[in-house]
Coordinates of C-alpha atoms and ligand atoms in Angstrom, one line a residue:
M286 CA -14.8 17.9 9.7
P287 CA -17.0 15.4 11.4
A288 CA -16.0 13.9 14.7
F289 CA -14.4 10.5 14.5
A290 CA -17.3 9.0 16.3
A291 CA -19.4 9.8 13.2
M292 CA -16.9 8.1 11.0
V293 CA -17.1 4.7 12.7
L294 CA -20.1 2.7 13.9
P295 CA -20.7 1.8 17.6
N296 CA -22.4 -1.5 16.4
A297 CA -19.8 -2.5 13.9
P298 CA -17.1 -4.5 15.7
L299 CA -13.6 -5.3 14.5
E300 CA -14.0 -8.7 12.9
M301 CA -11.2 -11.3 12.6
L302 CA -11.6 -12.7 9.0
A303 CA -8.7 -15.2 8.9
T304 CA -5.5 -15.9 10.7
G305 CA -2.5 -18.3 10.5
F306 CA -0.5 -16.2 8.0
R307 CA 3.0 -14.9 8.8
W308 CA 3.0 -11.2 7.7
L309 CA 0.2 -9.8 5.6
E310 CA 0.6 -6.8 3.3
G311 CA -0.7 -5.4 0.0
P312 CA -4.5 -5.8 0.3
V313 CA -6.4 -5.0 -2.9
W314 CA -10.2 -5.2 -3.3
F315 CA -11.9 -6.7 -6.4
A316 CA -15.5 -5.4 -6.3
D317 CA -16.3 -7.3 -9.5
H318 CA -15.4 -10.6 -7.8
E319 CA -16.2 -9.6 -4.2
C320 CA -12.8 -10.7 -3.1
L321 CA -9.7 -9.4 -1.5
L322 CA -6.2 -10.3 -2.6
V323 CA -3.6 -10.0 0.1
S324 CA 0.1 -10.9 0.3
D325 CA 1.4 -13.3 2.9
I326 CA 5.0 -12.2 2.2
P327 CA 7.2 -14.6 4.3
N328 CA 5.1 -17.5 3.0
D329 CA 5.7 -16.3 -0.5
R330 CA 2.0 -16.4 -1.5
V331 CA -0.9 -14.2 -2.3
M332 CA -4.2 -15.2 -0.7
R333 CA -7.8 -14.6 -1.9
W334 CA -10.4 -13.9 0.8
T335 CA -14.1 -14.1 0.1
E336 CA -17.0 -14.4 2.5
A337 CA -16.8 -18.2 1.7
G338 CA -13.2 -18.5 3.0
V339 CA -9.6 -18.1 2.1
T340 CA -7.8 -19.8 -0.8
I341 CA -4.3 -19.5 -2.3
F342 CA -4.4 -17.2 -5.3
E343 CA -0.7 -17.5 -6.2
A344 CA 2.3 -19.4 -4.8
P345 CA 5.1 -18.9 -5.2
A346 CA 4.5 -15.2 -5.8
G347 CA 7.9 -13.6 -6.0
F348 CA 7.4 -12.5 -2.4
A349 CA 4.7 -10.1 -3.5
N350 CA 4.1 -7.0 -1.3
G351 CA 1.9 -4.1 -2.5
H352 CA -0.9 -4.4 -5.0
A353 CA -3.2 -2.1 -6.9
R354 CA -5.5 -2.3 -9.9
D355 CA -4.7 -0.2 -12.9
V356 CA -7.2 1.9 -14.8
Q357 CA -8.2 -1.1 -16.8
G358 CA -8.7 -3.2 -13.6
R359 CA -5.6 -5.4 -14.1
L360 CA -3.7 -6.5 -11.0
I361 CA -0.4 -4.6 -10.4
T362 CA 2.1 -6.2 -8.1
C363 CA 5.2 -5.2 -6.3
A364 CA 7.4 -8.3 -6.3
H365 CA 10.3 -8.2 -3.8
Q366 CA 12.2 -11.3 -5.1
H367 CA 11.9 -10.3 -8.8
R368 CA 12.8 -6.7 -7.9
A369 CA 10.0 -5.7 -10.3
L370 CA 6.6 -4.1 -10.8
T371 CA 4.5 -6.5 -12.7
R372 CA 1.0 -6.7 -14.3
R373 CA -1.3 -9.7 -14.6
E374 CA -2.9 -9.6 -18.0
L375 CA -6.5 -10.7 -18.6
D376 CA -5.2 -14.0 -20.0
G377 CA -3.3 -14.7 -16.8
S378 CA 0.2 -14.0 -18.1
I379 CA 2.5 -11.8 -16.2
T380 CA 4.1 -8.7 -17.8
T381 CA 7.1 -7.1 -16.2
L382 CA 6.5 -3.3 -16.3
A383 CA 9.7 -2.1 -14.5
S384 CA 12.7 -4.0 -13.3
H385 CA 15.6 -1.6 -14.0
F386 CA 16.3 2.1 -13.8
G387 CA 18.8 2.6 -16.5
P388 CA 21.2 -0.3 -16.4
K389 CA 20.7 -1.0 -12.7
R390 CA 18.2 -3.3 -11.1
L391 CA 15.4 -1.9 -8.9
N392 CA 15.6 -2.8 -5.2
A393 CA 12.3 -4.3 -4.1
P394 CA 9.2 -2.4 -5.1
N395 CA 7.1 -2.1 -1.9
D396 CA 3.8 -0.4 -2.7
V397 CA 2.1 1.2 -5.7
A398 CA -0.6 3.8 -6.3
V399 CA -2.5 4.4 -9.6
K400 CA -3.3 7.8 -11.0
R401 CA -6.2 8.4 -13.2
D402 CA -4.0 9.2 -16.2
G403 CA -2.7 5.6 -16.0
S404 CA 0.6 6.4 -14.5
L405 CA 1.8 4.0 -11.7
W406 CA 3.7 5.5 -8.7
F407 CA 5.7 3.1 -6.6
T408 CA 8.2 3.0 -3.8
D409 CA 11.5 1.1 -4.2
P410 CA 13.2 0.8 -0.8
H411 CA 15.6 -1.9 0.2
Y412 CA 13.5 -3.8 2.7
G413 CA 12.5 -6.7 0.4
I414 CA 16.1 -7.6 -0.3
N415 CA 17.5 -7.0 3.1
T416 CA 16.3 -10.3 4.5
D417 CA 15.6 -13.8 3.4
Y418 CA 12.3 -13.6 5.3
E419 CA 10.8 -11.0 2.9
G420 CA 12.3 -11.9 -0.4
G421 CA 15.8 -13.1 -0.2
K422 CA 19.0 -11.2 0.5
Q423 CA 20.3 -9.5 -2.6
Q424 CA 22.7 -6.6 -3.2
A425 CA 21.1 -3.3 -3.8
E426 CA 22.2 -1.4 -6.9
L427 CA 20.1 1.8 -6.5
P428 CA 19.2 4.2 -3.6
A429 CA 15.8 4.0 -2.2
T430 CA 13.5 6.0 -4.5
V431 CA 9.9 6.8 -5.5
Y432 CA 9.3 6.2 -9.2
R433 CA 6.6 7.2 -11.7
L434 CA 5.9 4.8 -14.5
D435 CA 4.1 6.4 -17.4
P436 CA 1.7 4.5 -19.7
D437 CA 4.3 4.6 -22.5
G438 CA 6.8 2.7 -20.2
T439 CA 9.0 5.7 -19.3
L440 CA 10.3 5.3 -15.7
S441 CA 11.2 8.5 -13.9
I442 CA 12.3 9.5 -10.4
A443 CA 9.4 11.1 -8.5
A444 CA 11.2 11.6 -5.2
D445 CA 14.7 10.6 -4.2
D446 CA 15.2 12.1 -0.7
F447 CA 13.8 9.1 1.3
A448 CA 15.7 6.6 3.4
G449 CA 12.9 4.1 3.1
P450 CA 9.8 5.1 1.1
N451 CA 7.0 2.7 1.9
G452 CA 3.2 3.1 1.4
L453 CA 1.7 5.8 -0.8
C454 CA -1.7 7.1 -1.9
F455 CA -3.2 10.0 -3.7
S456 CA -5.7 12.4 -2.3
P457 CA -9.1 11.9 -4.0
D458 CA -8.5 14.9 -6.3
E459 CA -4.9 13.7 -7.0
T460 CA -3.5 17.1 -6.1
Q461 CA -1.6 15.6 -3.1
L462 CA 0.5 12.4 -2.8
Y463 CA 1.1 11.0 0.6
I464 CA 4.1 8.8 1.1
T465 CA 5.2 7.1 4.3
E466 CA 8.9 7.2 5.3
T467 CA 9.9 4.2 7.4
G468 CA 13.7 4.9 7.4
L469 CA 16.6 2.5 7.4
Q470 CA 15.5 -0.9 8.5
F471 CA 18.1 -1.6 11.1
A472 CA 18.8 1.9 12.3
S473 CA 18.4 2.5 16.1
D474 CA 16.1 5.5 15.5
P475 CA 14.8 5.4 12.0
V476 CA 13.1 8.4 10.5
R477 CA 9.4 7.6 10.3
H478 CA 6.5 9.8 9.3
I479 CA 4.0 10.5 6.6
R480 CA 5.0 13.1 4.1
V481 CA 2.8 15.0 1.6
F482 CA 3.7 16.5 -1.7
D483 CA 1.8 18.7 -4.1
V484 CA 1.3 17.0 -7.5
Q485 CA 1.4 19.3 -10.5
H486 CA 1.8 18.1 -14.1
N487 CA 3.0 14.7 -12.6
K488 CA 5.8 16.4 -10.7
L489 CA 6.1 16.4 -6.9
S490 CA 6.8 19.7 -5.1
N491 CA 6.5 21.4 -1.7
P492 CA 7.3 18.3 0.5
R493 CA 6.4 18.6 4.1
I494 CA 5.8 16.3 7.0
L495 CA 2.1 15.7 7.5
H496 CA 2.1 13.5 10.6
S497 CA 4.2 11.1 12.7
V498 CA 2.3 8.1 13.7
T499 CA 2.9 6.8 17.2
P500 CA 3.1 4.2 18.6
G501 CA 4.8 2.3 15.8
Y502 CA 4.8 3.9 12.4
A503 CA 2.9 4.3 9.2
D504 CA 3.5 1.6 6.6
G505 CA 0.5 1.3 4.3
I506 CA -2.0 4.2 4.0
T507 CA -5.3 4.8 2.2
C508 CA -7.7 7.7 1.7
D509 CA -11.4 7.9 2.2
S510 CA -13.6 9.9 -0.2
D511 CA -13.4 13.0 2.1
G512 CA -9.6 13.0 1.8
N513 CA -8.8 11.7 5.3
I514 CA -5.8 9.4 5.5
W515 CA -6.3 6.0 7.2
S516 CA -2.9 4.8 8.4
S517 CA -1.4 1.6 9.7
A518 CA 0.1 2.0 13.3
G519 CA 1.6 0.0 16.1
D520 CA -1.7 0.0 18.0
G521 CA -4.2 -0.2 15.2
V522 CA -5.5 2.1 12.5
H523 CA -5.2 5.9 12.8
C524 CA -7.3 8.3 10.9
I525 CA -5.6 11.6 10.0
A526 CA -7.1 14.7 8.6
P527 CA -5.6 16.3 5.4
D528 CA -4.2 19.0 7.7
G529 CA -2.3 16.4 9.7
R530 CA -4.5 16.2 12.8
L531 CA -5.1 12.8 14.3
L532 CA -8.9 12.4 14.2
G533 CA -9.2 9.0 15.9
K534 CA -8.0 5.4 16.2
I535 CA -9.4 1.9 15.7
P536 CA -7.6 -0.4 18.2
V537 CA -6.3 -3.7 16.7
P538 CA -4.7 -6.5 18.7
H539 CA -1.7 -6.7 16.3
T540 CA 0.6 -4.2 14.7
V541 CA -1.1 -3.1 11.5
S542 CA 1.0 -3.1 8.3
N543 CA -1.5 -2.2 5.6
L544 CA -5.1 -1.6 4.9
T545 CA -7.6 -0.8 2.1
F546 CA -11.3 0.0 1.8
G547 CA -13.5 -2.5 0.0
G548 CA -16.9 -4.2 0.3
R549 CA -20.0 -3.4 -1.7
H550 CA -19.9 0.3 -0.9
R551 CA -16.2 0.7 -0.2
C552 CA -17.1 1.3 3.5
R553 CA -15.5 -1.9 4.8
L554 CA -11.9 -1.4 5.9
F555 CA -9.7 -4.5 5.5
I556 CA -6.8 -4.5 7.8
C557 CA -3.5 -6.5 7.5
A558 CA -2.2 -7.1 11.0
G559 CA 0.7 -9.5 11.3
P560 CA -0.7 -13.0 11.0
T561 CA -4.3 -11.9 10.9
L562 CA -6.7 -10.3 8.5
Y563 CA -9.3 -8.1 10.1
A564 CA -12.1 -5.9 8.8
I565 CA -14.5 -3.3 10.2
Y566 CA -17.4 -1.5 8.7
T567 CA -17.0 2.3 8.8
N568 CA -19.3 5.2 8.2
V569 CA -17.0 6.6 5.4
R570 CA -16.3 5.3 2.0
G571 CA -12.9 4.7 0.5
A572 CA -11.8 7.1 -2.2
L573 CA -12.8 5.9 -5.6
Q574 CA -10.0 4.0 -7.3
P575 CA -9.1 5.1 -10.8
Ligands
MG601 MG1 4.7 -1.4 2.7

């Protein structure tokens, strides 16, 4: 395992790309358009960042949070207010992929990861319907759950022993799924850590705690091509080895909520930090997306 000093670059500073938002989340890179989409949740809009500047991609946006691209490159969105996982088709129309489990409405899908077989794995905690700030207070009908949505539309419970499942990402070889637990939103001492599961035949097993981020907690996470986990944290970005060791940190002036690799070689880390979008070039590459 290389030292963290070899994973970052002494002459690549943290850059502030844009600010003036309220709370950024859900960054997703479009290499084909050289742009980043990112949710500004309390402002109920999705922004598009390019080197030329920032524009509004969608508003209102159903208080969108997490994003991903499916195996065909289409945008997948976790929409708090709509309590649904949606897909933007190539003609611009929106398809609701999942809004109910059985007869009951989902809570507020938070983040989504795509597996190479086309299945979509997403977390459904209560955060997005707990407050008007992030999506509008609504009554929960289901416990906080991690779901798997198969390409044929079948929705299954992947894990149901979370108080507040949040960010998630697969290891590059898809044998492990990392899921952050951020606990009950208003608890005095919420359970917060990164858990890891073995993935076999699209079932999760052997859950264990990988790492507890401090200060703050892990919300969004993403893997590099070597399998290290890059996590949001209260003081910036933490890089965690697959065995749970903290390898190093990138200090950021604001609490980091989410992050993703992008740029021409997937070696630029885009960082959502409260009202500000940052980026930093690293000496690693983000794991290839399906
Ligand atoms: Mg999240």
